[in-house]
Amino acid sequence: AQKVTQAQTEISVVEKEDVTLDCVYETRDTTYYLFWYKQPPSGELVFLIRRNSFDEQNEISGRYSWNFQKSTSSFNFTITASQVVDSAVYFCALTSLDSNYQLIWGAGTKLIIKP
Amino acid sequence: GAVVSQHPSWVICKSGTSVKIECRSLDFQATTMFWYRQFPKQSLMLMATSNEGSKATYEQGVEKDKFLINHASLTLSTLTVTSAHPEDSSFYICSAEGQGSSNQPQHFGDGTRLSIL
């Protein structure tokens, strides 16, 4: 069975702090893909990153970075020097042949950045 | 990049009305489109998967006669909520993927907020 767990329901930090959003996944497939999406209050989903299971290199994009650890089945997302505009709900998702490539979604983490 | 247009963005209507939501892929051919429903403070729930020219595949618990999906062309899928009632009020989101890109990020519409009075 496939599953994505985002244990943090809500995180609140003060602007400029670093914050890490956790994502733990379960799958039997050896080939799979992991995603992070951002959903601001306006509702639209913004694609942030896609990572395949064979690429364990960590990625950095500006203030965003992702730590993929197959050994712990985790794909954590860190925002450095957070800003108020980062306030949103962040979803981690998984897809693979086992799910017929349908997205398996985590419950989401609501991130609140206080000024 | 790929763009998916969803219309309307907001609907308020009376109970018993049928509401149609359109999802268009603007610059690519979407062989598969997905319809999601999202309740407040919850994750996305897949309602159905539609492939162009064939019947949609509904997830367990989703009423086919209630949520009619049509995917008549490679750029357009519609979701019709028939005889809508207050419990159908929700945020509906469509997404699309092109041929041979099942492991690529799905491209999402901006969603439709449906409020049934």
Short mmCIF file of C-alpha atoms in Angstrom, two decimals:
data_model
loop_
_atom_site.label_atom_id
_atom_site.label_comp_id
_atom_site.label_asym_id
_atom_site.label_seq_id
_atom_site.Cartn_x
_atom_site.Cartn_y
_atom_site.Cartn_z
CA ALA A 1 0.00 0.00 0.00
CA GLN A 2 1.14 3.50 -0.68
CA LYS A 3 0.97 6.25 1.87
CA VAL A 4 2.30 9.72 2.49
CA THR A 5 2.50 11.06 6.03
CA GLN A 6 2.90 14.68 6.93
CA ALA A 7 2.84 14.51 10.69
CA GLN A 8 2.95 18.27 11.23
CA THR A 9 -0.57 19.61 10.92
CA GLU A 10 0.43 23.22 11.49
CA ILE A 11 3.69 25.06 12.02
CA SER A 12 4.01 28.66 13.09
CA VAL A 13 7.31 30.55 13.03
CA VAL A 14 8.45 34.12 13.03
CA GLU A 15 9.67 35.64 9.80
CA LYS A 16 13.32 34.96 8.94
CA GLU A 17 13.39 31.71 10.87
CA ASP A 18 14.23 28.51 9.06
CA VAL A 19 11.53 25.86 9.00
CA THR A 20 11.44 22.22 7.92
CA LEU A 21 8.34 20.39 6.77
CA ASP A 22 8.49 16.64 7.13
CA CYS A 23 7.26 14.05 4.67
CA VAL A 24 7.50 10.29 5.13
CA TYR A 25 6.29 7.92 2.45
CA GLU A 26 5.55 4.23 1.99
CA THR A 27 5.67 2.31 -1.27
CA ARG A 28 6.59 -1.14 -2.52
CA ASP A 29 7.78 0.16 -5.86
CA THR A 30 11.47 0.73 -6.48
CA THR A 31 10.66 3.41 -9.04
CA TYR A 32 8.54 6.22 -7.73
CA TYR A 33 8.25 9.98 -7.81
CA LEU A 34 7.85 12.46 -5.01
CA PHE A 35 6.40 15.93 -5.25
CA TRP A 36 5.87 19.01 -3.16
CA TYR A 37 3.06 21.44 -3.89
CA LYS A 38 2.20 24.76 -2.27
CA GLN A 39 -1.41 25.87 -1.80
CA PRO A 40 -1.72 29.51 -0.77
CA PRO A 41 -4.99 30.85 0.71
CA SER A 42 -6.24 31.63 -2.79
CA GLY A 43 -6.46 27.89 -3.40
CA GLU A 44 -4.41 27.20 -6.48
CA LEU A 45 -1.78 24.47 -6.33
CA VAL A 46 1.75 25.51 -7.13
CA PHE A 47 4.22 22.82 -8.19
CA LEU A 48 7.51 23.09 -6.30
CA ILE A 49 9.57 20.02 -7.05
CA ARG A 50 9.54 16.50 -8.50
CA ARG A 51 12.13 13.95 -7.46
CA ASN A 52 12.52 10.40 -8.78
CA SER A 53 13.58 7.54 -6.54
CA PHE A 54 16.94 7.10 -8.25
CA ASP A 55 18.08 10.63 -7.63
CA GLU A 56 19.02 11.10 -4.00
CA GLN A 57 20.83 14.34 -4.54
CA ASN A 58 19.51 17.09 -2.37
CA GLU A 59 18.19 20.09 -4.21
CA ILE A 60 18.36 23.76 -3.47
CA SER A 61 16.30 26.41 -5.19
CA GLY A 62 16.76 29.81 -3.69
CA ARG A 63 15.48 29.69 -0.12
CA TYR A 64 13.97 26.25 -0.68
CA SER A 65 15.82 22.99 -0.21
CA TRP A 66 14.81 19.37 -0.17
CA ASN A 67 16.43 16.45 1.63
CA PHE A 68 15.64 13.05 0.11
CA GLN A 69 16.63 10.11 2.30
CA LYS A 70 15.65 6.72 0.92
CA SER A 71 17.01 4.99 4.03
CA THR A 72 14.32 6.67 6.13
CA SER A 73 11.75 7.07 3.33
CA SER A 74 11.66 10.78 3.88
CA PHE A 75 11.54 13.78 1.61
CA ASN A 76 11.73 16.83 3.83
CA PHE A 77 11.38 20.41 2.72
CA THR A 78 13.21 23.32 4.30
CA ILE A 79 12.55 27.00 3.86
CA THR A 80 15.46 29.20 4.87
CA ALA A 81 14.88 32.74 6.09
CA SER A 82 11.11 32.36 5.88
CA GLN A 83 8.92 35.18 4.64
CA VAL A 84 5.27 36.01 5.22
CA VAL A 85 4.54 35.10 1.59
CA ASP A 86 5.59 31.55 2.37
CA SER A 87 2.44 31.14 4.46
CA ALA A 88 0.43 28.39 2.82
CA VAL A 89 -0.49 24.75 3.06
CA TYR A 90 2.22 22.49 1.70
CA PHE A 91 1.45 19.04 0.34
CA CYS A 92 3.82 16.19 -0.23
CA ALA A 93 2.71 13.58 -2.78
CA LEU A 94 3.86 10.26 -4.21
CA THR A 95 3.16 8.50 -7.47
CA SER A 96 4.31 5.22 -8.94
CA LEU A 97 3.17 2.30 -11.03
CA ASP A 98 1.61 0.78 -7.91
CA SER A 99 -0.84 3.68 -7.78
CA ASN A 100 -1.35 3.68 -11.54
CA TYR A 101 0.53 6.96 -11.35
CA GLN A 102 -2.25 8.62 -9.44
CA LEU A 103 -1.00 11.09 -6.89
CA ILE A 104 -1.09 9.87 -3.30
CA TRP A 105 -1.36 12.96 -1.15
CA GLY A 106 -0.19 13.73 2.34
CA ALA A 107 -2.61 15.53 4.64
CA GLY A 108 -0.73 18.78 4.22
CA THR A 109 1.09 21.07 6.63
CA LYS A 110 -0.22 24.54 7.23
CA LEU A 111 2.70 26.93 7.54
CA ILE A 112 2.12 30.26 9.22
CA ILE A 113 4.87 32.84 9.01
CA LYS A 114 4.36 35.68 11.46
CA PRO A 115 5.82 39.11 10.70
CA GLY B 1 4.90 26.13 -18.98
CA ALA B 2 1.81 24.03 -19.28
CA VAL B 3 -1.37 25.77 -18.25
CA VAL B 4 -4.71 24.42 -17.16
CA SER B 5 -7.66 26.75 -17.07
CA GLN B 6 -10.59 25.98 -14.80
CA HIS B 7 -13.85 27.85 -14.99
CA PRO B 8 -15.74 29.18 -13.15
CA SER B 9 -13.60 30.01 -10.16
CA TRP B 10 -16.57 30.62 -7.87
CA VAL B 11 -20.19 29.49 -8.02
CA ILE B 12 -23.03 30.24 -5.64
CA CYS B 13 -26.38 28.71 -6.51
CA LYS B 14 -29.59 27.39 -5.10
CA SER B 15 -30.14 23.83 -4.01
CA GLY B 16 -31.35 21.65 -6.86
CA THR B 17 -29.35 23.46 -9.52
CA SER B 18 -26.92 21.58 -11.75
CA VAL B 19 -23.49 23.16 -12.04
CA LYS B 20 -20.94 22.55 -14.77
CA ILE B 21 -17.23 23.12 -14.22
CA GLU B 22 -14.85 23.23 -17.17
CA CYS B 23 -11.21 22.24 -17.22
CA ARG B 24 -9.12 23.12 -20.27
CA SER B 25 -5.52 22.39 -21.10
CA LEU B 26 -4.37 25.49 -22.96
CA ASP B 27 -1.09 24.51 -24.56
CA PHE B 28 -0.92 20.74 -24.48
CA GLN B 29 -3.10 17.76 -25.19
CA ALA B 30 -4.38 16.23 -22.00
CA THR B 31 -4.95 12.54 -22.47
CA THR B 32 -5.85 12.19 -18.82
CA MET B 33 -7.63 14.58 -16.53
CA PHE B 34 -8.28 14.21 -12.83
CA TRP B 35 -11.01 15.71 -10.71
CA TYR B 36 -10.39 16.33 -7.03
CA ARG B 37 -12.52 17.56 -4.19
CA GLN B 38 -11.08 19.34 -1.21
CA PHE B 39 -12.91 19.99 2.03
CA PRO B 40 -11.72 22.81 4.32
CA LYS B 41 -8.44 22.05 6.04
CA GLN B 42 -8.14 18.69 4.32
CA SER B 43 -6.07 17.21 1.58
CA LEU B 44 -7.18 16.62 -1.98
CA MET B 45 -9.47 13.67 -2.54
CA LEU B 46 -9.43 12.12 -5.98
CA MET B 47 -12.96 11.80 -7.31
CA ALA B 48 -12.37 10.41 -10.77
CA THR B 49 -9.91 9.93 -13.58
CA SER B 50 -11.00 10.61 -17.11
CA ASN B 51 -9.31 9.62 -20.31
CA GLU B 52 -10.22 11.30 -23.56
CA GLY B 53 -12.92 9.46 -25.43
CA SER B 54 -13.72 6.93 -22.72
CA LYS B 55 -15.80 6.76 -19.59
CA ALA B 56 -14.39 8.18 -16.42
CA THR B 57 -13.13 5.93 -13.66
CA TYR B 58 -14.67 6.93 -10.36
CA GLU B 59 -13.13 6.39 -6.97
CA GLN B 60 -14.99 4.35 -4.42
CA GLY B 61 -17.78 6.27 -2.78
CA VAL B 62 -18.15 8.85 -5.54
CA GLU B 63 -21.60 8.81 -7.15
CA LYS B 64 -21.34 8.59 -10.92
CA ASP B 65 -24.84 9.94 -11.46
CA LYS B 66 -24.19 12.84 -9.15
CA PHE B 67 -20.86 13.89 -10.61
CA LEU B 68 -21.01 13.57 -14.37
CA ILE B 69 -17.67 13.77 -16.12
CA ASN B 70 -17.20 14.27 -19.82
CA HIS B 71 -13.82 14.27 -21.55
CA ALA B 72 -14.84 14.69 -25.15
CA SER B 73 -11.65 16.26 -26.45
CA LEU B 74 -7.95 16.31 -25.67
CA THR B 75 -8.22 19.80 -24.24
CA LEU B 76 -11.49 19.82 -22.37
CA SER B 77 -13.06 17.91 -19.51
CA THR B 78 -16.21 18.92 -17.68
CA LEU B 79 -17.59 18.01 -14.28
CA THR B 80 -21.31 18.49 -13.78
CA VAL B 81 -22.67 18.39 -10.26
CA THR B 82 -26.27 17.39 -10.83
CA SER B 83 -29.06 18.61 -8.57
CA ALA B 84 -26.54 20.07 -6.17
CA HIS B 85 -27.29 20.23 -2.47
CA PRO B 86 -25.53 22.04 0.39
CA GLU B 87 -23.42 18.98 1.18
CA ASP B 88 -21.90 19.27 -2.31
CA SER B 89 -20.40 22.60 -1.36
CA SER B 90 -16.66 22.23 -1.64
CA PHE B 91 -13.53 23.23 -3.53
CA TYR B 92 -13.19 21.29 -6.77
CA ILE B 93 -9.85 21.10 -8.57
CA CYS B 94 -8.99 19.58 -11.91
CA SER B 95 -5.61 18.54 -13.16
CA ALA B 96 -4.30 17.32 -16.47
CA GLU B 97 -1.40 15.37 -17.80
CA GLY B 98 -0.22 14.84 -21.34
CA GLN B 99 0.46 11.62 -23.15
CA GLY B 100 3.41 9.64 -21.80
CA SER B 101 3.88 11.92 -18.84
CA SER B 102 2.25 9.93 -16.07
CA ASN B 103 5.24 10.51 -13.83
CA GLN B 104 5.45 14.21 -14.51
CA PRO B 105 3.84 16.80 -12.29
CA GLN B 106 0.17 17.13 -12.97
CA HIS B 107 -0.84 20.59 -14.03
CA PHE B 108 -3.61 21.96 -11.89
CA GLY B 109 -6.42 24.37 -12.53
CA ASP B 110 -6.98 27.13 -10.01
CA GLY B 111 -10.01 25.38 -8.56
CA THR B 112 -13.73 26.13 -8.30
CA ARG B 113 -15.37 27.08 -5.02
CA LEU B 114 -18.90 25.76 -5.10
CA SER B 115 -21.40 27.02 -2.54
CA ILE B 116 -24.90 25.61 -2.57
CA LEU B 117 -27.47 27.58 -0.62
#
